[in-house]
Amino acid sequence: MPVKLSIDQPDFAAAFTRFLAMRDEQAAQVGDTVRGIISAVRTRGDEALLEYTKQFDRYEATLENIRVTPQEMANALSLCQPELMTSLKVASKRIQEYSQRQLPPDLDYTDELGVRLGHRWTPLDSVGLYVPGGLAAYPSSVLMNAIPAKVAGVQRLVMVVPAPEGQLNPALLGAAHVAGIEEIYKIGGAQAVAALAYGTNTIAPVDKIVGPGNAYVAEAKRQVFGKVGIDIIAGPSEILVIADRNNNPAWIAADLLSQAEHDTQAQSILITQDKAFAAAVEQEVQKLLATLTRKDIAKASWDKYGAIILVGNWEDACEISNAIAPEHLELAVDDPELFLPNLRHAGAIFLGRHTPEAIGDYIAGPSHVLPTSGTARFSSGLSVFDFMKRTSIIGCSPEALEKLTDYVEVLAYTEGLEAHSLSVTTRRKP
C-alpha cells in the first residue's frame, strides 16, 4: 500500500523526512566492475569492445557487423507500422520547432569605456547518444535526445544501442531514421560508453554522451565525465500530481500509474485537500492495475514508493512539492496559473486537467529527459543548451586598455602575479 501522510498529523515533518529518504538507494557496487571495463576498452579498444559485447549481449559481434548498415536500416523500416512512423514524424516536428525557438542569441556590445564585450554560442562537434535496447526500448527517447542536438548544430551524432542476441528493436531504428542519425553501433553497456569517450579504431570519440541506461551505464558516464561531457545521471522516473476534488479519480489514477509502470523503483505521489477524493483515486488505482500489461511492475512501484499526502491548503502543497522537486509535476486544478509563482523546483510542469504527463513524454515538444531524484533543485531538462557552448568575446581599444590598466595592476600585484601586471603595463602609452 502507498504511504499516507497528512499535514495535520503531529509527526508530519519527521514522517515526510523519512518518506523523502525512502528511495535513497544504496550505491550499487558496480564502480569497480565499470572501472575495469573502461580500462579494458581504453587500452585494448575494439578487441575488448567485441569481447564484452559477446559476454553481455550474447552475440558474435565483429568489426564488419557492429555498425548498422543501410540494408539493416531499410529492413527495420519495413517492419515499422505506418502509424508508428507517422507518430514519430509528428513528434519530431514538434520537438524541432520547440528546440528552434530555444536557440539563444549571441551578445555583442561596447561599454562606456570602449571595451567590446559579448559572447557567442557554438555547437559541440560530436555527441554520443546511448539508447537502451532491451526491455526498456523507447523510440521516443531517441527523438528527445537527438533532435535538440541536431537543431543546436551538432554535425556528428553517434547512436549506440545494445542488441541482445544480435537483434535490434525496429522502432528504435525507425526513430533514428526520422531523427537523421546515420552512425549507429550495436553495442551497449559500460563498454559502449567507454568507446564513445575514448574511441577505438572503429569508433571515433565524441565530445559529450547523453541518454539513459542501467546502473552500469550511469556509473560509466560518471567515470568518463571530464574526458567528455555528460547530460545527467538519471534515476527512476517520478510523478507528483496536485489535484483538487473536481477531477475524475480515474484520470488521476492513470496519471499516477503512467510512471509506476516504468520501473519498480519509480515513484508516484498524489497531493490533495480532499480525503474522500484521495480514497477514490486509490480505489481507481487498484482497478486500473488489474488491467495493465506491466501490472506487476506498476504494483510494486505503487505499493513500495507511492504516496498520498493530504494538505490543508494549496500553499502547503506547493512547499511539499518544492521539497520533493519532482521530475514531472501535474497541476490538475481549476487555475494552475495561480500555483506557478510558488513552484520553484520541478523538471516539467503540466498545466490543468487536460495535460497528462504522457503528452510531455511523447509529443508536446520539450525533451522528456528531465532531472530526477530531487536534482530539479539545481538542474534542468535536456535542451539545445546542452549541445552548445558559450564563448566570451572581449576586445579593448588602446584607449580602453589605458583606462583599465591601473586597476589590473593593483589586482595582479595583490595576487602575486607580476607577469599579469606586466602584460598590461608594457602596453601603456609612453
Short mmCIF file of C-alpha atoms in Angstrom, two decimals:
data_model
loop_
_atom_site.label_atom_id
_atom_site.label_comp_id
_atom_site.label_asym_id
_atom_site.label_seq_id
_atom_site.Cartn_x
_atom_site.Cartn_y
_atom_site.Cartn_z
CA MET A 1 0.00 0.00 0.00
CA PRO A 2 1.20 3.56 -0.65
CA VAL A 3 2.44 5.79 2.14
CA LYS A 4 -0.31 8.01 3.53
CA LEU A 5 0.56 11.31 5.16
CA SER A 6 -1.48 14.23 6.41
CA ILE A 7 -0.05 17.63 7.16
CA ASP A 8 -2.29 17.68 10.27
CA GLN A 9 -0.61 14.69 11.88
CA PRO A 10 1.66 15.70 14.78
CA ASP A 11 4.74 13.97 13.39
CA PHE A 12 4.26 15.08 9.76
CA ALA A 13 7.67 16.74 9.46
CA ALA A 14 9.52 13.65 10.66
CA ALA A 15 7.32 11.30 8.64
CA PHE A 16 7.80 13.39 5.50
CA THR A 17 11.58 13.40 6.01
CA ARG A 18 11.53 9.60 6.29
CA PHE A 19 9.43 9.44 3.13
CA LEU A 20 11.92 11.58 1.20
CA ALA A 21 14.71 9.20 2.21
CA MET A 22 12.83 6.06 1.18
CA ARG A 23 14.27 5.90 -2.31
CA ASP A 24 17.83 6.74 -1.33
CA GLU A 25 19.14 3.55 -2.81
CA GLN A 26 22.36 2.07 -1.61
CA ALA A 27 25.08 2.85 -4.13
CA ALA A 28 25.25 -0.12 -6.46
CA GLN A 29 28.51 -1.97 -6.12
CA VAL A 30 29.30 -1.55 -9.77
CA GLY A 31 32.09 1.00 -9.63
CA ASP A 32 34.98 -1.46 -9.75
CA THR A 33 33.38 -3.53 -12.50
CA VAL A 34 32.78 -0.46 -14.62
CA ARG A 35 36.28 0.84 -13.97
CA GLY A 36 37.70 -2.43 -15.29
CA ILE A 37 35.53 -2.34 -18.41
CA ILE A 38 36.51 1.24 -19.19
CA SER A 39 40.18 0.46 -18.68
CA ALA A 40 39.99 -2.55 -20.98
CA VAL A 41 38.26 -0.65 -23.78
CA ARG A 42 40.61 2.28 -23.33
CA THR A 43 43.73 0.09 -23.66
CA ARG A 44 42.56 -2.72 -25.96
CA GLY A 45 39.95 -0.85 -27.99
CA ASP A 46 37.89 -2.87 -30.44
CA GLU A 47 39.15 -6.19 -29.11
CA ALA A 48 37.75 -5.53 -25.64
CA LEU A 49 34.59 -3.99 -27.08
CA LEU A 50 33.81 -7.15 -29.05
CA GLU A 51 34.58 -9.39 -26.07
CA TYR A 52 32.20 -7.53 -23.78
CA THR A 53 29.51 -7.46 -26.47
CA LYS A 54 29.74 -11.24 -26.77
CA GLN A 55 29.64 -11.63 -22.99
CA PHE A 56 26.77 -9.29 -22.20
CA ASP A 57 24.69 -9.20 -25.39
CA ARG A 58 25.31 -12.82 -26.34
CA TYR A 59 26.19 -12.45 -30.00
CA GLU A 60 29.35 -12.66 -32.07
CA ALA A 61 29.97 -9.05 -32.91
CA THR A 62 32.65 -8.34 -35.48
CA LEU A 63 34.13 -5.16 -36.84
CA GLU A 64 32.13 -5.86 -40.01
CA ASN A 65 28.70 -6.25 -38.37
CA ILE A 66 28.93 -3.94 -35.35
CA ARG A 67 27.71 -0.91 -37.30
CA VAL A 68 24.13 -0.77 -38.58
CA THR A 69 24.18 -0.93 -42.38
CA PRO A 70 21.84 0.87 -44.78
CA GLN A 71 20.28 -2.52 -45.56
CA GLU A 72 19.61 -3.21 -41.87
CA MET A 73 18.01 0.22 -41.60
CA ALA A 74 15.84 -0.47 -44.64
CA ASN A 75 14.79 -3.84 -43.20
CA ALA A 76 13.87 -2.24 -39.88
CA LEU A 77 11.85 0.48 -41.58
CA SER A 78 9.89 -2.16 -43.49
CA LEU A 79 8.87 -3.68 -40.15
CA CYS A 80 7.67 -0.37 -38.63
CA GLN A 81 3.93 0.17 -38.85
CA PRO A 82 2.88 3.25 -40.86
CA GLU A 83 1.06 4.72 -37.87
CA LEU A 84 4.26 4.47 -35.81
CA MET A 85 6.29 6.30 -38.45
CA THR A 86 3.61 8.97 -38.75
CA SER A 87 3.57 9.48 -34.98
CA LEU A 88 7.36 9.67 -34.85
CA LYS A 89 7.36 12.29 -37.60
CA VAL A 90 4.71 14.40 -35.86
CA ALA A 91 6.63 14.21 -32.59
CA SER A 92 9.88 15.02 -34.39
CA LYS A 93 8.40 18.12 -36.00
CA ARG A 94 7.09 19.41 -32.68
CA ILE A 95 10.39 18.77 -30.87
CA GLN A 96 12.27 20.50 -33.69
CA GLU A 97 10.03 23.57 -33.66
CA TYR A 98 10.28 23.91 -29.89
CA SER A 99 14.05 23.49 -29.96
CA GLN A 100 14.47 26.09 -32.67
CA ARG A 101 12.63 28.61 -30.50
CA GLN A 102 15.12 27.86 -27.71
CA LEU A 103 18.20 28.77 -29.75
CA PRO A 104 19.95 31.54 -27.79
CA PRO A 105 21.11 34.81 -29.37
CA ASP A 106 24.72 35.95 -29.38
CA LEU A 107 25.66 39.07 -27.40
CA ASP A 108 27.84 41.90 -28.74
CA TYR A 109 28.11 45.43 -27.32
CA THR A 110 30.67 48.12 -26.45
CA ASP A 111 30.58 49.53 -22.93
CA GLU A 112 31.12 53.13 -21.79
CA LEU A 113 34.91 52.68 -21.62
CA GLY A 114 35.09 51.43 -25.18
CA VAL A 115 35.60 47.74 -24.33
CA ARG A 116 33.84 45.38 -26.70
CA LEU A 117 32.11 42.58 -24.79
CA GLY A 118 29.80 39.73 -25.60
CA HIS A 119 29.55 36.04 -26.19
CA ARG A 120 28.75 33.66 -28.99
CA TRP A 121 27.14 30.24 -28.99
CA THR A 122 28.66 27.38 -30.98
CA PRO A 123 27.56 23.75 -31.22
CA LEU A 124 29.52 20.76 -30.00
CA ASP A 125 31.31 18.90 -32.77
CA SER A 126 30.10 15.41 -31.83
CA VAL A 127 27.67 13.76 -29.42
CA GLY A 128 27.12 10.13 -28.46
CA LEU A 129 23.56 9.02 -27.78
CA TYR A 130 23.11 5.97 -25.56
CA VAL A 131 19.82 4.19 -26.25
CA PRO A 132 18.58 1.25 -24.13
CA GLY A 133 17.78 -1.71 -26.35
CA GLY A 134 16.49 -4.42 -24.05
CA LEU A 135 13.21 -4.44 -22.13
CA ALA A 136 13.25 -0.63 -21.99
CA ALA A 137 13.26 0.25 -25.68
CA TYR A 138 11.87 3.73 -26.11
CA PRO A 139 11.93 5.23 -29.63
CA SER A 140 10.61 8.49 -28.18
CA SER A 141 13.87 8.90 -26.25
CA VAL A 142 15.83 8.75 -29.50
CA LEU A 143 13.92 11.80 -30.73
CA MET A 144 14.08 13.64 -27.41
CA ASN A 145 17.88 13.34 -27.28
CA ALA A 146 18.82 13.60 -30.94
CA ILE A 147 16.64 16.40 -32.28
CA PRO A 148 17.76 19.15 -29.85
CA ALA A 149 21.35 18.19 -30.75
CA LYS A 150 20.58 18.46 -34.46
CA VAL A 151 18.89 21.84 -34.01
CA ALA A 152 21.87 23.07 -31.99
CA GLY A 153 24.05 22.30 -34.99
CA VAL A 154 25.91 19.16 -33.87
CA GLN A 155 27.45 17.71 -37.03
CA ARG A 156 28.21 14.18 -35.85
CA LEU A 157 25.66 12.25 -33.82
CA VAL A 158 26.57 8.67 -32.89
CA MET A 159 23.97 6.27 -31.54
CA VAL A 160 24.91 3.16 -29.56
CA VAL A 161 22.28 0.59 -28.66
CA PRO A 162 22.69 -2.90 -27.23
CA ALA A 163 21.45 -5.71 -29.47
CA PRO A 164 20.61 -8.76 -27.32
CA GLU A 165 21.20 -11.89 -29.39
CA GLY A 166 22.21 -9.55 -32.20
CA GLN A 167 18.67 -8.20 -32.62
CA LEU A 168 17.55 -4.57 -32.56
CA ASN A 169 14.06 -3.24 -31.96
CA PRO A 170 12.93 -1.92 -35.39
CA ALA A 171 11.14 1.02 -33.73
CA LEU A 172 14.46 2.33 -32.41
CA LEU A 173 15.93 2.34 -35.90
CA GLY A 174 12.73 3.92 -37.21
CA ALA A 175 13.17 6.76 -34.71
CA ALA A 176 16.85 7.08 -35.61
CA HIS A 177 15.88 7.39 -39.28
CA VAL A 178 13.36 10.13 -38.51
CA ALA A 179 15.93 11.96 -36.37
CA GLY A 180 18.55 11.76 -39.13
CA ILE A 181 21.06 9.58 -37.27
CA GLU A 182 23.30 7.72 -39.68
CA GLU A 183 26.12 6.39 -37.47
CA ILE A 184 24.68 3.61 -35.29
CA TYR A 185 26.57 0.83 -33.48
CA LYS A 186 25.10 -2.35 -31.98
CA ILE A 187 26.87 -2.08 -28.65
CA GLY A 188 25.71 -1.24 -25.16
CA GLY A 189 26.65 -1.12 -21.51
CA ALA A 190 29.68 0.48 -19.91
CA GLN A 191 31.78 -0.71 -22.84
CA ALA A 192 29.78 1.44 -25.27
CA VAL A 193 30.20 4.48 -23.02
CA ALA A 194 33.96 3.83 -22.86
CA ALA A 195 34.17 3.52 -26.65
CA LEU A 196 32.35 6.83 -27.10
CA ALA A 197 34.55 8.57 -24.55
CA TYR A 198 37.98 7.26 -25.55
CA GLY A 199 37.41 5.97 -29.05
CA THR A 200 38.61 2.79 -30.73
CA ASN A 201 39.98 2.11 -34.20
CA THR A 202 36.38 1.65 -35.35
CA ILE A 203 34.55 4.31 -33.33
CA ALA A 204 35.88 7.86 -33.16
CA PRO A 205 35.44 9.53 -29.75
CA VAL A 206 32.74 12.12 -29.10
CA ASP A 207 32.63 15.30 -27.04
CA LYS A 208 29.54 14.53 -24.96
CA ILE A 209 27.44 11.48 -24.07
CA VAL A 210 23.70 11.71 -23.42
CA GLY A 211 20.91 9.24 -22.89
CA PRO A 212 19.59 6.90 -20.17
CA GLY A 213 20.80 3.46 -19.18
CA ASN A 214 21.07 0.98 -16.34
CA ALA A 215 23.28 1.31 -13.25
CA TYR A 216 26.38 0.26 -15.18
CA VAL A 217 25.76 2.83 -17.91
CA ALA A 218 25.10 5.55 -15.32
CA GLU A 219 28.29 4.68 -13.46
CA ALA A 220 30.28 4.62 -16.70
CA LYS A 221 29.02 8.09 -17.59
CA ARG A 222 30.01 9.27 -14.14
CA GLN A 223 33.52 7.85 -14.53
CA VAL A 224 34.20 9.26 -18.00
CA PHE A 225 32.91 12.73 -17.12
CA GLY A 226 35.75 15.17 -17.52
CA LYS A 227 37.12 13.34 -20.53
CA VAL A 228 33.74 14.03 -22.15
CA GLY A 229 30.65 15.91 -21.09
CA ILE A 230 27.52 14.09 -19.97
CA ASP A 231 23.90 15.14 -19.58
CA ILE A 232 22.64 13.87 -16.23
CA ILE A 233 22.83 10.74 -14.10
CA ALA A 234 19.20 9.72 -14.43
CA GLY A 235 17.36 7.89 -11.66
CA PRO A 236 13.97 6.15 -11.64
CA SER A 237 11.04 8.14 -13.03
CA GLU A 238 8.73 10.23 -10.82
CA ILE A 239 5.39 11.98 -10.96
CA LEU A 240 3.70 14.25 -8.45
CA VAL A 241 0.07 15.24 -9.04
CA ILE A 242 -1.52 18.14 -7.17
CA ALA A 243 -5.24 17.57 -7.69
CA ASP A 244 -8.46 19.08 -6.38
CA ARG A 245 -11.75 17.24 -5.82
CA ASN A 246 -13.15 18.35 -9.18
CA ASN A 247 -11.10 15.75 -11.08
CA ASN A 248 -12.24 12.39 -12.35
CA PRO A 249 -10.44 9.99 -9.98
CA ALA A 250 -9.82 7.55 -12.83
CA TRP A 251 -7.87 10.20 -14.74
CA ILE A 252 -5.57 10.86 -11.80
CA ALA A 253 -5.13 7.14 -11.16
CA ALA A 254 -3.98 6.66 -14.75
CA ASP A 255 -1.56 9.58 -14.41
CA LEU A 256 -0.02 8.09 -11.27
CA LEU A 257 0.40 4.68 -12.89
CA SER A 258 1.86 6.20 -16.06
CA GLN A 259 5.13 6.49 -14.16
CA ALA A 260 4.75 3.49 -11.86
CA GLU A 261 4.68 1.18 -14.89
CA HIS A 262 8.17 2.34 -15.90
CA ASP A 263 10.11 0.71 -13.10
CA THR A 264 9.63 -0.92 -9.71
CA GLN A 265 11.76 1.94 -8.33
CA ALA A 266 9.57 4.66 -9.89
CA GLN A 267 7.55 6.94 -7.63
CA SER A 268 4.01 8.32 -7.91
CA ILE A 269 2.64 10.87 -5.45
CA LEU A 270 -0.79 12.48 -5.06
CA ILE A 271 -1.26 15.68 -3.06
CA THR A 272 -4.83 16.77 -2.43
CA GLN A 273 -7.01 18.60 0.09
CA ASP A 274 -9.88 16.14 -0.06
CA LYS A 275 -9.75 12.85 1.85
CA ALA A 276 -12.73 11.32 0.00
CA PHE A 277 -11.19 12.18 -3.36
CA ALA A 278 -7.89 10.61 -2.26
CA ALA A 279 -9.71 7.40 -1.33
CA ALA A 280 -11.50 7.40 -4.69
CA VAL A 281 -8.21 7.77 -6.55
CA GLU A 282 -6.66 4.93 -4.57
CA GLN A 283 -9.63 2.73 -5.43
CA GLU A 284 -9.28 3.57 -9.13
CA VAL A 285 -5.57 2.76 -8.99
CA GLN A 286 -6.40 -0.74 -7.82
CA LYS A 287 -8.95 -1.19 -10.61
CA LEU A 288 -6.58 0.03 -13.27
CA LEU A 289 -3.65 -2.03 -12.00
CA ALA A 290 -5.53 -5.21 -12.82
CA THR A 291 -5.76 -4.21 -16.48
CA LEU A 292 -2.14 -3.22 -17.16
CA THR A 293 0.28 -5.36 -19.12
CA ARG A 294 3.05 -4.19 -16.77
CA LYS A 295 0.85 -4.55 -13.69
CA ASP A 296 3.49 -6.36 -11.63
CA ILE A 297 5.99 -3.54 -12.15
CA ALA A 298 3.39 -0.82 -11.56
CA LYS A 299 2.01 -2.50 -8.43
CA ALA A 300 5.46 -2.96 -6.92
CA SER A 301 6.24 0.71 -7.54
CA TRP A 302 2.92 1.96 -6.17
CA ASP A 303 2.96 -0.28 -3.11
CA LYS A 304 6.55 0.50 -2.13
CA TYR A 305 7.11 4.10 -3.20
CA GLY A 306 3.66 5.57 -3.91
CA ALA A 307 2.22 8.19 -1.59
CA ILE A 308 -0.96 10.12 -0.88
CA ILE A 309 -0.45 13.36 1.03
CA LEU A 310 -3.35 15.36 2.46
CA VAL A 311 -2.89 19.11 2.91
CA GLY A 312 -4.99 21.89 4.37
CA ASN A 313 -4.21 24.48 1.70
CA TRP A 314 -2.51 24.77 -1.67
CA GLU A 315 0.38 26.83 -0.30
CA ASP A 316 1.42 23.79 1.74
CA ALA A 317 1.03 21.62 -1.35
CA CYS A 318 3.46 23.83 -3.25
CA GLU A 319 6.04 23.77 -0.46
CA ILE A 320 5.84 19.99 -0.21
CA SER A 321 6.28 19.78 -3.97
CA ASN A 322 9.31 22.08 -3.79
CA ALA A 323 10.84 19.83 -1.14
CA ILE A 324 10.35 16.78 -3.38
CA ALA A 325 11.49 18.60 -6.57
CA PRO A 326 9.75 16.05 -8.82
CA GLU A 327 10.70 15.11 -12.33
CA HIS A 328 7.09 15.57 -13.52
CA LEU A 329 4.57 17.82 -11.75
CA GLU A 330 0.93 17.85 -12.80
CA LEU A 331 -1.38 20.66 -11.65
CA ALA A 332 -4.81 19.10 -12.03
CA VAL A 333 -6.64 22.08 -10.54
CA ASP A 334 -9.09 24.76 -11.65
CA ASP A 335 -6.49 27.52 -12.13
CA PRO A 336 -2.95 26.13 -12.39
CA GLU A 337 -1.55 29.59 -13.19
CA LEU A 338 -2.13 30.59 -9.57
CA PHE A 339 0.28 27.85 -8.45
CA LEU A 340 3.18 28.71 -10.72
CA PRO A 341 4.66 31.61 -8.69
CA ASN A 342 5.00 29.29 -5.67
CA LEU A 343 6.63 26.37 -7.51
CA ARG A 344 10.41 26.61 -7.73
CA HIS A 345 11.63 23.07 -8.33
CA ALA A 346 10.33 20.66 -10.98
CA GLY A 347 11.67 19.10 -14.15
CA ALA A 348 8.48 19.87 -16.08
CA ILE A 349 5.11 21.28 -15.02
CA PHE A 350 1.88 20.18 -16.71
CA LEU A 351 -0.94 22.71 -16.53
CA GLY A 352 -4.55 21.71 -15.96
CA ARG A 353 -6.65 18.56 -16.03
CA HIS A 354 -6.21 18.01 -19.75
CA THR A 355 -2.41 17.91 -19.76
CA PRO A 356 -1.36 14.44 -18.63
CA GLU A 357 2.36 13.81 -18.27
CA ALA A 358 2.33 11.46 -21.28
CA ILE A 359 1.84 14.50 -23.53
CA GLY A 360 5.30 15.61 -22.44
CA ASP A 361 6.75 12.14 -22.83
CA TYR A 362 5.83 11.90 -26.49
CA ILE A 363 4.52 14.85 -28.37
CA ALA A 364 4.50 18.27 -26.67
CA GLY A 365 7.92 19.50 -27.79
CA PRO A 366 10.27 19.93 -24.80
CA SER A 367 12.61 16.99 -24.24
CA HIS A 368 11.35 14.40 -21.81
CA VAL A 369 14.89 13.92 -20.46
CA LEU A 370 14.40 15.55 -17.06
CA PRO A 371 16.17 15.73 -13.68
CA THR A 372 15.16 13.05 -11.17
CA SER A 373 15.77 12.23 -7.51
CA GLY A 374 15.38 15.83 -6.35
CA THR A 375 18.01 17.18 -8.75
CA ALA A 376 15.44 19.59 -10.20
CA ARG A 377 16.59 21.79 -7.31
CA PHE A 378 19.70 22.63 -9.32
CA SER A 379 19.36 21.27 -12.85
CA SER A 380 17.15 21.48 -15.92
CA GLY A 381 15.80 19.17 -18.55
CA LEU A 382 17.75 18.41 -21.72
CA SER A 383 17.60 21.12 -24.39
CA VAL A 384 19.57 22.74 -27.19
CA PHE A 385 21.66 24.43 -24.49
CA ASP A 386 23.16 21.04 -23.61
CA PHE A 387 24.60 20.76 -27.11
CA MET A 388 26.07 24.25 -27.31
CA LYS A 389 28.78 26.15 -25.51
CA ARG A 390 29.16 29.85 -24.84
CA THR A 391 32.43 31.63 -25.60
CA SER A 392 33.12 35.09 -24.16
CA ILE A 393 34.24 37.85 -26.54
CA ILE A 394 36.45 40.69 -25.21
CA GLY A 395 38.13 43.43 -27.18
CA CYS A 396 39.99 46.56 -25.97
CA SER A 397 40.96 49.59 -27.97
CA PRO A 398 44.24 51.32 -26.92
CA GLU A 399 42.19 53.94 -25.11
CA ALA A 400 40.09 51.36 -23.28
CA LEU A 401 43.16 49.40 -22.19
CA GLU A 402 44.74 52.60 -20.83
CA LYS A 403 41.66 53.29 -18.71
CA LEU A 404 41.73 49.82 -17.13
CA THR A 405 45.49 49.29 -16.69
CA ASP A 406 45.82 50.77 -13.18
CA TYR A 407 43.08 48.52 -11.82
CA VAL A 408 44.59 45.41 -13.39
CA GLU A 409 48.00 46.32 -11.99
CA VAL A 410 46.66 46.60 -8.45
CA LEU A 411 44.73 43.34 -8.62
CA ALA A 412 47.60 41.42 -10.23
CA TYR A 413 50.15 42.51 -7.64
CA THR A 414 47.70 41.72 -4.85
CA GLU A 415 47.55 38.17 -6.16
CA GLY A 416 51.31 37.98 -6.64
CA LEU A 417 51.07 37.59 -10.41
CA GLU A 418 53.65 40.03 -11.73
CA ALA A 419 53.55 38.91 -15.37
CA HIS A 420 49.82 39.56 -15.40
CA SER A 421 50.57 43.15 -14.44
CA LEU A 422 53.37 43.47 -16.97
CA SER A 423 51.13 42.21 -19.77
CA VAL A 424 49.05 45.38 -19.42
CA THR A 425 51.59 47.95 -18.18
CA THR A 426 54.06 47.27 -21.01
CA ARG A 427 51.32 48.30 -23.43
CA ARG A 428 50.85 51.64 -21.68
CA LYS A 429 51.37 54.65 -23.89
CA PRO A 430 54.72 56.43 -23.20
#
